Amino acid sequence: MKGRSKVETMIRIGLYALLIALFVYAFQIGAFTYIAENPSEIAYLVGQHIRMVAISSAAAICCAIPLGIFITRPQFKRFEFLVINFANIGQTVPSIAILALVMTYLGLGWQTAVFALWFSSLLPILRNTIAGIDSVHPAIIDAGKGMGMTQKLILWKLELPNASYAILAGIRTATVINVGTAALAFLIGGGGLGDLIFTGISLYDTGIMLSGALPVILLAITIDFMLGIFEKLIIPKGLQRKVEAI
Amino acid sequence: MITFSNVSKIYESTGKKVTAVDHVNMSVEEGEICVFLGPSGCGKTTLLRMVNRLVQITEGSIEIDGKDIQALDSIELRRSIGYVIQQNGLFPNMTIEENINVVPKMLGWDAGKRKNRYKELMEMMGLNPEEFRKRFPWELSGGQQQRIGVARALAADPPVMLMDEPFGALDPIIRDHLQNEFLRIQKDVKKTILFVSHDIDEAIRLGDKIAIFNQGQLMQVGTPDQILSDPKNEFVRDFIGSDREIKRLTLLTVKDLLNKGKKGNRKSNLTAEINEFYVTLDTDLRNALAVLLASPTGEAVIVDQRNQPHGILTFTDYELLTGVHPSKLKSIVH
Ligand SMILES: Nc1ncnc2c1ncn2[C@@H]1O[C@H](COP(=O)(O)OP(=O)(O)OP(=O)(O)O)[C@@H](O)[C@H]1O
Ligand SMILES: [Mg+2]
């Protein structure tokens, strides 16, 4: 276990070094001068980006978790494989294809982008929720039933806490990926930091491109970090230490 | 009292019918331990789980104190029956204290009462309440987890307990220890207990009554003495083994033999110092025999509760038992 955490810190340090190198490179190439010269534009785009991610992720969480809970109830268990297959196949469709597909129906615009982001975040969260609830050891549920717990108590006191690790991991991954995917929203008129990235690309101006890319990276790292802390707070202690011990 | 009348369970899986429990008739008195015994797959767990309605009865009825369980609310029924499942089934997301307090909490006990009960139960199980209060199940050894499982089932002081191989996955030493503790606790709490086991020695040791099953059918039910002395059919005879004469020795202690032989007077010529070959008054005759066989002199010192020599046990003492029909075994000493 010790060796493992050592490897982890080394990888982490390596990644941070790479990031710093990237920032130094960006500084030399003049990305920061663009950011310094257009602070209000950057702030506006960052705001737009965050709003897109926040709304689509929140909506995805609010739909996927209840749906996952619903489909794992004994009464609906037989439809579970349908939903899982749907989610699995849905996940293999690239997000850019989803954007394109959604655009053909909803047209250009911010709502279209949010809808597409919502859809592509929905599936990983849904899949993790179902997998998490299903992975709760049957003996635990059985013991709960045998002690006279109601369906509701079993859900709230046993299934959700014991599945929380998987559910939160799904949320974390989906949201972080969402930050990256949201950069594509510009293509269908959704705005966000993709604006700078794609403008930079079409003008062959690395400076402008990086002034969009760097905030996206920072945003993803920050959100990942915050959700990591959130996980530590929410996952029952008895399970956290188990994960460490493996 | 728990009464089984014509109880059957037929599982239907993929069109095939499996008769797991086949027209079982028997009853278990209040305060009695009844051990369900039989080979794997004979329907012990199924029969047990029908009592708290985790398994739906196909045919027949089960009554607890004269009330048909089908007529009761299943949630309330389960809260009034302690259940220890085959794997210990502790909740990994809850601390030991929370685990034990699940049922009392559902029954609406106030915090003070729950706390006291937790302490009481942990002491009963021989575990330090403070040391374990905030620990999680995975931080406990297998034996400790099993004990917590039993404590949790006892928490709300239910009159009936269902225990599915609670000492199953344990090494012989811990199992032995827990069985002793279990009997000690039962002496105080006097629950009606249905106890599943596939170990004949465990059944003889713990059961007031043993019910032997094969392929869902009840082969024989009776006291350990009755089963050992008078196996009803070929299956039971095979299952309890050809050494039943030795097994029945488990039912008697050195004290019983001494009372029979009235040999307290042997103390006068007692010169032997207590060496490693000794038995206590409470040692059962089977273990005492093992000590005699190990002893180079063929003798063992009997010590009393204060570890003082009380007498000498020899092979000849066992002659008191020869020629006694097993069914008269109990009667010879009382
Ligand atoms: N849910 C089920 N569906 C179909 N068949 C089942 C089900 N549960 C048990 N059975 C079958 O019923 C029979 C009795 O099972 P049960 O679990 O009661 O055995 P057991 O005596 O407790 O065995 P063990 O000592 O191995 O625990 C077995 O043949 C088993 O395969
Ligand atoms: Mg079983």
Coordinates of C-alpha atoms and ligand atoms in Angstrom, one line a residue:
Chain A
M1 CA 0.0 0.0 0.0
K2 CA 2.8 2.3 0.8
G3 CA 4.6 1.6 -2.5
R4 CA 1.3 2.3 -4.2
S5 CA 0.9 5.8 -2.7
K6 CA 4.5 6.5 -3.5
V7 CA 3.8 5.8 -7.2
E8 CA 0.7 7.9 -7.0
T9 CA 2.6 11.0 -5.6
M10 CA 5.3 10.5 -8.2
I11 CA 2.7 10.5 -11.0
R12 CA 1.1 13.5 -9.5
I13 CA 4.3 15.4 -9.3
G14 CA 5.1 14.5 -12.9
L15 CA 1.8 15.8 -14.0
Y16 CA 2.1 19.1 -12.1
A17 CA 5.6 19.5 -13.6
L18 CA 4.1 19.1 -17.1
L19 CA 1.4 21.6 -16.4
I20 CA 3.9 24.1 -15.1
A21 CA 5.9 23.6 -18.2
L22 CA 2.8 24.2 -20.3
F23 CA 2.1 27.4 -18.4
V24 CA 5.7 28.6 -18.9
Y25 CA 5.4 27.9 -22.6
A26 CA 2.0 29.7 -22.7
F27 CA 3.6 32.7 -21.0
Q28 CA 6.5 32.8 -23.5
I29 CA 4.1 32.5 -26.5
G30 CA 2.1 35.5 -25.2
A31 CA -1.2 33.8 -24.0
F32 CA -1.0 35.8 -20.8
T33 CA -0.7 39.1 -22.6
Y34 CA -3.9 38.4 -24.4
I35 CA -5.6 37.4 -21.1
A36 CA -4.2 40.5 -19.4
E37 CA -5.4 42.8 -22.2
N38 CA -8.9 41.3 -22.4
P39 CA -9.9 40.5 -18.8
S40 CA -13.5 41.2 -19.2
E41 CA -13.9 39.1 -22.3
I42 CA -12.1 36.2 -20.5
A43 CA -14.2 36.6 -17.4
Y44 CA -17.4 36.7 -19.5
L45 CA -16.4 33.5 -21.3
V46 CA -15.4 31.7 -18.1
G47 CA -18.7 32.6 -16.6
Q48 CA -20.6 31.3 -19.6
H49 CA -18.5 28.1 -19.5
I50 CA -19.1 27.5 -15.8
R51 CA -22.8 28.2 -16.2
M52 CA -23.1 25.7 -19.0
V53 CA -21.3 23.0 -17.1
A54 CA -23.1 23.7 -13.9
I55 CA -26.6 23.7 -15.4
S56 CA -26.0 20.6 -17.5
S57 CA -24.2 18.6 -14.8
A58 CA -26.7 19.5 -12.1
A59 CA -29.6 18.5 -14.4
A60 CA -27.8 15.3 -15.3
I61 CA -27.3 14.5 -11.6
C62 CA -30.9 15.3 -10.8
C63 CA -32.1 12.9 -13.5
A64 CA -29.6 10.1 -13.5
I65 CA -29.6 9.3 -9.7
P66 CA -33.3 9.1 -9.3
L67 CA -33.6 7.1 -12.5
G68 CA -30.8 4.8 -11.3
I69 CA -32.6 4.3 -8.0
F70 CA -35.9 3.8 -9.7
I71 CA -34.6 1.1 -12.0
T72 CA -32.9 -0.8 -9.3
R73 CA -36.1 -1.2 -7.2
P74 CA -37.3 -4.8 -7.1
Q75 CA -40.5 -3.9 -9.0
F76 CA -38.5 -2.6 -12.0
K77 CA -35.5 -4.7 -11.8
R78 CA -36.4 -6.6 -15.0
F79 CA -36.0 -3.4 -17.1
E80 CA -32.6 -2.8 -15.7
F81 CA -30.7 -4.5 -18.4
L82 CA -32.5 -2.3 -21.0
V83 CA -31.4 0.8 -19.3
I84 CA -27.8 -0.4 -18.8
N85 CA -27.5 -1.4 -22.4
F86 CA -28.9 1.9 -23.5
A87 CA -26.5 3.8 -21.2
N88 CA -23.5 1.7 -22.4
I89 CA -24.3 2.2 -26.1
G90 CA -25.1 5.9 -25.5
Q91 CA -21.7 6.4 -23.9
T92 CA -19.9 5.1 -26.9
V93 CA -21.3 7.9 -29.1
P94 CA -18.7 10.7 -29.2
S95 CA -19.9 14.0 -27.6
I96 CA -19.2 15.9 -30.8
A97 CA -21.7 13.5 -32.6
I98 CA -24.2 14.2 -29.9
L99 CA -23.8 17.9 -30.4
A100 CA -24.3 17.5 -34.1
L101 CA -27.3 15.3 -33.6
V102 CA -29.0 17.5 -31.1
M103 CA -28.3 20.6 -33.3
T104 CA -30.2 19.1 -36.2
Y105 CA -33.3 19.0 -34.0
L106 CA -32.9 22.0 -31.7
G107 CA -30.9 24.3 -34.0
L108 CA -28.0 26.5 -32.9
G109 CA -27.7 28.1 -29.5
W110 CA -26.9 27.9 -25.9
Q111 CA -29.9 25.6 -24.9
T112 CA -28.8 23.1 -27.5
A113 CA -25.3 23.0 -26.1
V114 CA -26.7 22.6 -22.5
F115 CA -29.0 19.8 -23.7
A116 CA -26.2 17.9 -25.4
L117 CA -23.9 18.3 -22.4
W118 CA -26.7 17.1 -20.1
F119 CA -27.2 14.1 -22.2
S120 CA -23.6 13.1 -22.4
S121 CA -23.1 13.5 -18.6
L122 CA -26.3 11.6 -17.9
L123 CA -25.1 8.2 -18.9
P124 CA -21.9 7.8 -16.9
I125 CA -23.7 9.0 -13.8
L126 CA -26.7 6.7 -14.4
R127 CA -24.4 3.7 -15.1
N128 CA -22.4 4.3 -11.9
T129 CA -25.5 4.7 -9.8
I130 CA -26.9 1.4 -11.0
A131 CA -23.6 -0.4 -10.7
G132 CA -23.0 1.1 -7.3
I133 CA -26.4 0.0 -6.0
D134 CA -26.1 -3.4 -7.5
S135 CA -22.7 -3.9 -6.0
V136 CA -24.0 -3.5 -2.5
H137 CA -23.5 -7.0 -1.0
P138 CA -26.8 -9.0 -1.0
A139 CA -26.1 -10.2 2.5
I140 CA -26.3 -6.6 3.7
I141 CA -29.7 -6.0 2.1
D142 CA -30.8 -9.4 3.4
A143 CA -29.8 -8.6 6.9
G144 CA -31.6 -5.2 6.7
K145 CA -34.8 -6.9 5.5
G146 CA -34.5 -9.6 8.2
M147 CA -34.3 -6.9 10.8
G148 CA -37.5 -5.3 9.7
M149 CA -36.2 -2.4 7.7
T150 CA -38.7 -0.9 5.3
Q151 CA -37.9 -0.5 1.6
K152 CA -37.3 3.2 2.2
L153 CA -35.0 2.6 5.1
I154 CA -33.0 0.0 3.1
L155 CA -32.6 2.5 0.3
W156 CA -31.5 5.5 2.5
K157 CA -29.5 3.7 5.2
L158 CA -28.0 0.8 3.3
E159 CA -28.0 1.1 -0.5
L160 CA -27.2 4.7 -1.0
P161 CA -24.5 5.0 1.6
N162 CA -22.8 1.9 0.4
A163 CA -23.1 2.9 -3.2
S164 CA -22.0 6.5 -2.6
Y165 CA -18.4 5.8 -3.6
A166 CA -19.4 4.7 -7.1
I167 CA -22.1 7.3 -7.5
L168 CA -19.8 10.2 -6.6
A169 CA -17.0 8.8 -8.7
G170 CA -19.5 8.9 -11.6
I171 CA -20.5 12.5 -10.9
R172 CA -16.8 13.5 -10.6
T173 CA -15.8 11.9 -13.8
A174 CA -18.8 13.1 -15.7
T175 CA -18.4 16.7 -14.5
V176 CA -14.7 17.0 -15.3
I177 CA -15.2 15.6 -18.7
N178 CA -18.1 18.0 -19.1
V179 CA -15.8 20.9 -18.6
G180 CA -13.7 19.7 -21.6
T181 CA -16.7 18.9 -23.8
A182 CA -18.2 22.3 -23.1
A183 CA -15.4 23.8 -25.0
L184 CA -17.0 22.3 -28.1
A185 CA -20.3 24.2 -27.4
F186 CA -18.9 27.1 -29.4
L187 CA -19.3 25.1 -32.5
I188 CA -23.1 25.1 -32.2
G189 CA -23.3 28.7 -30.9
G190 CA -23.2 27.9 -27.2
G191 CA -20.3 30.2 -26.3
G192 CA -17.9 29.5 -23.5
L193 CA -14.1 29.2 -23.6
G194 CA -14.3 27.2 -26.8
D195 CA -14.8 30.6 -28.4
L196 CA -11.1 31.5 -27.9
I197 CA -9.8 28.1 -28.6
F198 CA -11.4 27.8 -32.0
T199 CA -10.8 31.4 -32.9
G200 CA -7.1 30.8 -32.1
I201 CA -7.0 27.7 -34.2
S202 CA -8.6 29.4 -37.2
L203 CA -6.3 32.4 -36.9
Y204 CA -3.2 30.2 -36.3
D205 CA -2.7 32.3 -33.2
T206 CA -1.5 30.0 -30.4
G207 CA -1.7 32.8 -27.9
I208 CA -5.4 33.3 -28.3
M209 CA -5.9 29.5 -28.4
L210 CA -4.1 29.0 -25.2
S211 CA -5.8 31.8 -23.5
G212 CA -9.0 29.7 -23.9
A213 CA -7.3 26.3 -23.2
L214 CA -5.5 27.3 -20.0
P215 CA -8.7 28.4 -18.2
V216 CA -10.4 25.2 -19.3
I217 CA -7.6 23.2 -17.8
L218 CA -7.6 25.2 -14.6
L219 CA -11.3 24.9 -14.3
A220 CA -11.2 21.1 -14.7
I221 CA -8.5 20.7 -12.1
T222 CA -10.3 23.0 -9.6
I223 CA -13.6 21.2 -10.0
D224 CA -12.0 17.8 -9.7
F225 CA -10.2 18.9 -6.6
M226 CA -13.4 20.3 -5.1
L227 CA -15.4 17.2 -5.9
G228 CA -12.6 15.2 -4.3
I229 CA -13.1 17.0 -1.0
F230 CA -16.8 16.7 -1.3
E231 CA -16.4 12.9 -1.7
K232 CA -14.4 12.7 1.5
L233 CA -17.1 14.6 3.3
I234 CA -20.0 12.5 2.0
I235 CA -18.8 8.9 1.8
P236 CA -19.3 7.1 5.1
K237 CA -16.1 6.7 7.0
G238 CA -16.4 3.0 7.2
L239 CA -16.2 2.8 3.5
Q240 CA -13.4 5.3 2.9
R241 CA -11.0 3.4 5.0
K242 CA -11.9 0.2 3.3
V243 CA -11.0 1.8 0.0
E244 CA -7.6 2.8 1.4
A245 CA -7.0 -0.7 2.7
I246 CA -7.5 -2.4 -0.6
Chain B
M1 CA -43.7 -21.6 21.1
I2 CA -43.2 -22.0 17.4
T3 CA -45.3 -24.5 15.5
F4 CA -44.7 -25.7 12.0
S5 CA -47.7 -27.4 10.4
N6 CA -47.3 -29.1 7.1
V7 CA -44.8 -26.4 6.0
S8 CA -43.6 -26.7 2.4
K9 CA -41.6 -24.5 0.1
I10 CA -41.3 -25.0 -3.6
Y11 CA -38.9 -22.8 -5.5
E12 CA -39.7 -22.3 -9.2
S13 CA -36.7 -21.3 -11.1
T14 CA -36.5 -21.3 -14.9
G15 CA -39.5 -23.6 -15.1
K16 CA -38.0 -26.2 -12.8
K17 CA -39.5 -26.9 -9.4
V18 CA -37.3 -27.4 -6.4
T19 CA -38.9 -28.7 -3.2
A20 CA -36.7 -27.1 -0.6
V21 CA -38.9 -27.9 2.4
D22 CA -41.3 -30.8 2.3
H23 CA -44.2 -31.0 4.7
V24 CA -42.5 -30.3 7.9
N25 CA -44.4 -30.8 11.2
M26 CA -42.8 -29.9 14.5
S27 CA -42.8 -27.5 17.3
V28 CA -40.3 -25.7 19.5
E29 CA -41.1 -24.8 23.1
E30 CA -40.5 -21.4 24.6
G31 CA -37.0 -20.9 25.9
E32 CA -35.7 -23.9 23.9
I33 CA -32.8 -24.1 21.5
C34 CA -33.7 -26.2 18.5
V35 CA -30.9 -27.0 16.1
F36 CA -31.7 -27.6 12.4
L37 CA -29.2 -30.1 11.3
G38 CA -28.5 -31.6 7.9
P39 CA -26.3 -31.7 4.8
S40 CA -25.8 -28.6 2.6
G41 CA -28.9 -27.8 0.5
C42 CA -31.4 -29.8 2.7
G43 CA -33.5 -26.7 3.3
K44 CA -32.4 -25.4 6.7
T45 CA -31.9 -21.8 5.7
T46 CA -35.2 -21.9 3.7
L47 CA -37.2 -23.2 6.7
L48 CA -35.6 -20.6 9.0
R49 CA -36.3 -17.7 6.7
M50 CA -39.9 -18.7 6.4
V51 CA -40.3 -17.9 10.1
N52 CA -39.6 -14.2 9.5
R53 CA -41.2 -14.3 6.1
L54 CA -38.1 -13.6 4.1
V55 CA -39.2 -16.7 2.2
Q56 CA -42.9 -17.0 1.3
I57 CA -44.5 -20.2 2.5
T58 CA -45.9 -22.3 -0.4
E59 CA -48.1 -24.6 1.7
G60 CA -48.9 -25.0 5.4
S61 CA -48.5 -22.6 8.2
I62 CA -46.2 -21.4 10.9
E63 CA -47.5 -20.1 14.2
I64 CA -45.6 -18.1 16.9
D65 CA -47.4 -18.3 20.3
G66 CA -50.6 -19.4 18.5
K67 CA -50.6 -16.6 16.0
D68 CA -50.3 -17.4 12.3
I69 CA -47.4 -15.3 11.0
Q70 CA -49.2 -14.7 7.7
A71 CA -51.7 -12.7 9.6
L72 CA -49.1 -10.4 11.1
D73 CA -47.4 -7.3 9.5
S74 CA -44.2 -8.6 8.1
I75 CA -42.1 -5.5 9.1
E76 CA -43.4 -5.7 12.7
L77 CA -42.9 -9.5 12.8
R78 CA -39.2 -9.1 11.7
R79 CA -38.5 -6.4 14.3
S80 CA -39.7 -8.8 17.0
I81 CA -37.5 -11.6 15.8
G82 CA -33.7 -11.5 16.1
Y83 CA -32.0 -12.7 12.9
V84 CA -28.4 -13.6 12.4
I85 CA -27.7 -14.4 8.8
Q86 CA -25.4 -17.0 7.4
Q87 CA -22.8 -14.4 6.5
N88 CA -22.6 -11.9 9.3
G89 CA -24.1 -9.1 7.2
L90 CA -22.9 -6.2 9.3
F91 CA -23.5 -2.8 7.7
P92 CA -20.1 -1.6 6.5
N93 CA -21.2 2.1 6.4
M94 CA -22.1 2.1 10.1
T95 CA -20.0 1.9 13.3
I96 CA -20.4 -1.0 15.6
E97 CA -22.6 1.0 17.9
E98 CA -24.9 2.1 15.0
N99 CA -25.0 -1.5 13.8
I100 CA -26.2 -2.8 17.1
N101 CA -28.7 0.0 17.5
V102 CA -30.5 -0.4 14.2
V103 CA -33.6 -2.2 15.5
P104 CA -33.8 -0.2 18.8
K105 CA -33.7 2.9 16.7
M106 CA -36.5 1.8 14.4
L107 CA -38.5 0.9 17.5
G108 CA -38.0 4.5 18.7
W109 CA -35.9 3.9 21.8
D110 CA -34.4 7.1 23.2
A111 CA -30.7 7.7 23.0
G112 CA -30.0 7.0 26.6
K113 CA -31.7 3.7 26.6
R114 CA -29.9 2.7 23.4
K115 CA -26.6 3.6 24.9
N116 CA -27.1 1.5 27.9
R117 CA -28.3 -1.4 25.8
Y118 CA -25.2 -1.2 23.7
K119 CA -22.9 -1.3 26.7
E120 CA -24.9 -4.2 28.2
L121 CA -24.7 -6.2 25.0
M122 CA -21.0 -5.6 24.4
E123 CA -20.2 -6.7 27.9
M124 CA -22.4 -9.8 27.4
M125 CA -20.3 -10.6 24.3
G126 CA -17.0 -10.1 26.1
L127 CA -16.1 -7.0 24.1
N128 CA -15.0 -3.6 25.4
P129 CA -17.9 -1.2 24.6
E130 CA -15.6 1.9 24.5
E131 CA -12.9 0.3 22.4
F132 CA -15.4 -0.8 19.7
R133 CA -17.9 2.0 19.8
K134 CA -16.6 4.1 16.9
R135 CA -15.0 1.3 15.0
F136 CA -16.2 -0.1 11.7
P137 CA -17.0 -3.7 10.9
W138 CA -14.0 -4.3 8.7
E139 CA -11.7 -3.3 11.5
L140 CA -12.8 -6.3 13.5
S141 CA -11.7 -9.9 13.4
G142 CA -14.0 -12.6 12.0
G143 CA -14.9 -13.8 15.4
Q144 CA -15.6 -10.3 16.7
Q145 CA -17.8 -9.7 13.7
Q146 CA -19.8 -12.8 14.4
R147 CA -20.3 -11.7 18.0
I148 CA -21.5 -8.3 16.9
G149 CA -23.9 -10.0 14.5
V150 CA -25.3 -12.0 17.5
A151 CA -25.4 -8.9 19.7
R152 CA -27.2 -6.9 17.0
A153 CA -29.9 -9.6 16.7
L154 CA -30.3 -9.5 20.5
A155 CA -30.5 -5.8 20.7
A156 CA -34.2 -5.2 21.1
D157 CA -34.5 -8.2 23.3
P158 CA -36.7 -10.2 20.9
P159 CA -38.3 -13.4 22.4
V160 CA -37.4 -15.4 19.3
M161 CA -34.0 -15.7 17.6
L162 CA -33.2 -17.2 14.2
M163 CA -29.5 -18.0 13.8
D164 CA -28.1 -19.3 10.6
E165 CA -24.7 -20.9 11.2
P166 CA -23.6 -18.0 13.3
F167 CA -20.3 -19.7 14.2
G168 CA -19.9 -21.1 10.7
A169 CA -16.7 -19.6 9.4
L170 CA -14.6 -19.8 12.6
D171 CA -11.6 -21.8 13.7
P172 CA -12.3 -24.5 16.2
I173 CA -10.9 -22.6 19.2
I174 CA -12.9 -19.5 18.7
R175 CA -16.0 -21.5 17.9
D176 CA -15.6 -23.5 21.1
H177 CA -15.3 -20.3 23.0
L178 CA -18.3 -18.6 21.4
Q179 CA -20.4 -21.7 21.9
N180 CA -19.7 -21.6 25.6
E181 CA -20.5 -18.0 25.8
F182 CA -23.6 -18.6 23.8
L183 CA -24.8 -21.2 26.3
R184 CA -23.9 -18.9 29.2
I185 CA -25.9 -16.1 27.7
Q186 CA -28.9 -18.3 26.9
K187 CA -29.0 -19.3 30.5
D188 CA -29.8 -15.7 31.4
V189 CA -31.9 -14.6 28.5
K190 CA -33.9 -17.8 27.8
K191 CA -34.8 -17.1 24.2
T192 CA -36.6 -19.4 21.9
I193 CA -33.9 -20.1 19.3
L194 CA -33.9 -21.8 16.0
F195 CA -30.2 -22.5 15.2
V196 CA -29.0 -23.8 11.9
S197 CA -25.9 -26.0 11.8
H198 CA -24.4 -28.7 9.8
D199 CA -22.1 -29.8 12.5
I200 CA -23.4 -32.7 14.6
D201 CA -21.1 -31.9 17.5
E202 CA -22.3 -28.3 17.7
A203 CA -25.9 -29.5 17.6
I204 CA -25.3 -32.0 20.5
R205 CA -23.6 -29.3 22.5
L206 CA -26.1 -26.4 22.0
G207 CA -29.4 -28.0 21.2
D208 CA -32.2 -28.8 23.7
K209 CA -33.7 -30.4 20.6
I210 CA -32.2 -31.4 17.3
A211 CA -34.2 -31.6 14.0
I212 CA -32.4 -33.5 11.3
F213 CA -33.4 -32.8 7.7
N214 CA -32.6 -34.5 4.4
Q215 CA -33.8 -33.1 1.0
G216 CA -36.4 -30.9 2.7
Q217 CA -37.9 -33.6 4.8
L218 CA -37.7 -33.8 8.5
M219 CA -36.0 -37.1 9.3
Q220 CA -36.2 -37.0 13.1
V221 CA -36.6 -34.5 15.9
G222 CA -35.8 -35.0 19.5
T223 CA -33.3 -34.3 22.3
P224 CA -29.6 -35.0 21.5
D225 CA -29.9 -38.0 23.8
Q226 CA -32.8 -39.4 21.9
I227 CA -31.2 -38.8 18.5
L228 CA -27.9 -40.4 19.6
S229 CA -29.5 -43.4 21.3
D230 CA -32.3 -44.1 19.0
P231 CA -31.7 -42.9 15.4
K232 CA -34.9 -43.4 13.6
N233 CA -33.6 -44.4 10.2
E234 CA -30.6 -45.1 8.0
F235 CA -30.0 -41.5 7.1
V236 CA -29.9 -40.3 10.7
R237 CA -27.7 -43.1 11.7
D238 CA -25.2 -42.3 8.9
F239 CA -25.4 -38.6 9.6
I240 CA -24.6 -38.8 13.3
G241 CA -21.7 -41.2 12.6
S242 CA -20.7 -44.6 13.9
D243 CA -19.0 -43.0 16.9
R244 CA -22.3 -42.0 18.5
E245 CA -21.4 -44.0 21.6
I246 CA -18.5 -41.6 22.0
K247 CA -20.5 -38.5 21.0
R248 CA -23.1 -39.2 23.7
L249 CA -20.2 -38.8 26.2
T250 CA -20.4 -35.2 25.3
L251 CA -23.7 -35.0 27.1
L252 CA -22.3 -35.9 30.5
T253 CA -19.6 -34.3 32.7
V254 CA -17.0 -35.7 35.0
K255 CA -19.2 -34.6 37.9
D256 CA -22.0 -36.8 36.7
L257 CA -19.7 -39.8 36.6
L258 CA -18.4 -39.0 40.1
N259 CA -21.9 -38.7 41.5
K260 CA -22.7 -42.0 40.0
G261 CA -19.7 -43.7 41.4
K262 CA -19.8 -41.9 44.7
K263 CA -16.1 -41.7 44.7
G264 CA -15.4 -38.4 46.5
N265 CA -13.7 -40.6 49.1
R266 CA -10.7 -41.2 46.8
K267 CA -9.3 -37.9 47.9
S268 CA -7.5 -39.4 50.9
N269 CA -4.9 -41.3 48.8
L270 CA -4.4 -38.4 46.5
T271 CA -0.7 -37.7 46.3
A272 CA -0.4 -36.7 42.7
E273 CA 0.5 -33.1 42.1
I274 CA -1.5 -31.4 39.4
N275 CA 0.3 -32.0 36.1
E276 CA -0.8 -31.3 32.6
F277 CA -3.2 -34.3 32.6
Y278 CA -6.1 -32.9 34.5
V279 CA -9.8 -32.5 34.1
T280 CA -12.3 -30.2 35.8
L281 CA -15.6 -31.2 37.2
D282 CA -17.3 -29.6 34.2
T283 CA -15.2 -31.3 31.6
D284 CA -17.5 -33.5 29.4
L285 CA -16.7 -37.2 29.5
R286 CA -15.6 -37.2 25.8
N287 CA -12.8 -34.7 26.4
A288 CA -12.0 -36.3 29.7
L289 CA -11.5 -39.6 27.8
A290 CA -9.1 -37.8 25.5
V291 CA -7.0 -36.6 28.4
L292 CA -6.9 -40.2 29.8
L293 CA -5.7 -41.5 26.5
A294 CA -3.0 -39.0 26.4
S295 CA -1.9 -39.5 30.0
P296 CA 1.0 -42.1 30.3
T297 CA -0.4 -43.4 33.6
G298 CA -3.9 -43.7 32.3
E299 CA -5.0 -41.4 35.1
A300 CA -6.0 -37.8 35.2
V301 CA -6.3 -35.5 38.2
I302 CA -9.7 -34.0 38.8
V303 CA -9.6 -30.4 40.0
D304 CA -12.5 -28.4 41.4
Q305 CA -13.5 -24.8 40.8
R306 CA -10.7 -23.5 43.1
N307 CA -8.1 -25.5 41.2
Q308 CA -7.7 -27.8 44.2
P309 CA -7.3 -31.6 43.5
H310 CA -10.6 -33.3 44.0
G311 CA -9.9 -36.9 42.9
I312 CA -8.5 -39.1 40.3
L313 CA -10.2 -40.2 37.1
T314 CA -9.2 -43.6 35.5
F315 CA -10.5 -45.7 32.7
T316 CA -12.2 -48.0 35.1
D317 CA -14.6 -45.2 36.0
Y318 CA -16.0 -45.4 32.5
E319 CA -17.0 -49.0 33.2
L320 CA -19.9 -47.5 35.1
L321 CA -21.4 -46.6 31.7
T322 CA -21.0 -50.0 30.1
G323 CA -24.1 -52.0 29.5
V324 CA -26.2 -49.0 30.0
H325 CA -28.5 -48.4 27.0
P326 CA -28.0 -44.9 25.7
S327 CA -31.5 -43.9 26.3
K328 CA -31.0 -44.5 30.0
L329 CA -27.8 -42.5 30.0
K330 CA -29.3 -39.4 31.6
S331 CA -31.3 -41.4 34.1
I332 CA -28.3 -43.2 35.5
V333 CA -26.8 -40.0 36.9
H334 CA -29.9 -38.3 38.1
Ligands
LIG1 N1 -34.1 -18.5 -4.2 C1 -34.0 -19.8 -4.6 N2 -34.4 -20.2 -5.8 C2 -34.4 -21.5 -6.2 N3 -33.9 -22.5 -5.4 C3 -33.4 -22.2 -4.2 C4 -33.4 -20.8 -3.7 N4 -32.9 -20.8 -2.5 C5 -32.6 -22.1 -2.2 N5 -32.9 -22.9 -3.2 C6 -32.7 -24.4 -3.2 O1 -33.4 -24.9 -2.1 C7 -32.6 -25.9 -1.5 C8 -32.4 -25.6 -0.1 O2 -31.6 -24.5 0.1 P1 -31.2 -23.9 1.5 O3 -30.5 -22.6 1.3 O4 -32.4 -23.9 2.4 O5 -30.2 -25.0 2.0 P2 -29.4 -25.1 3.4 O6 -29.8 -26.4 4.1 O7 -29.4 -23.9 4.1 O8 -27.9 -25.4 2.8 P3 -26.5 -24.8 3.4 O9 -26.1 -25.7 4.6 O10 -25.5 -25.0 2.3 O11 -26.7 -23.4 3.8 C9 -31.3 -26.0 -2.3 O12 -31.5 -27.1 -3.2 C10 -31.3 -24.8 -3.0 O13 -30.6 -25.0 -4.3
MG2 MG -28.0 -22.3 4.6

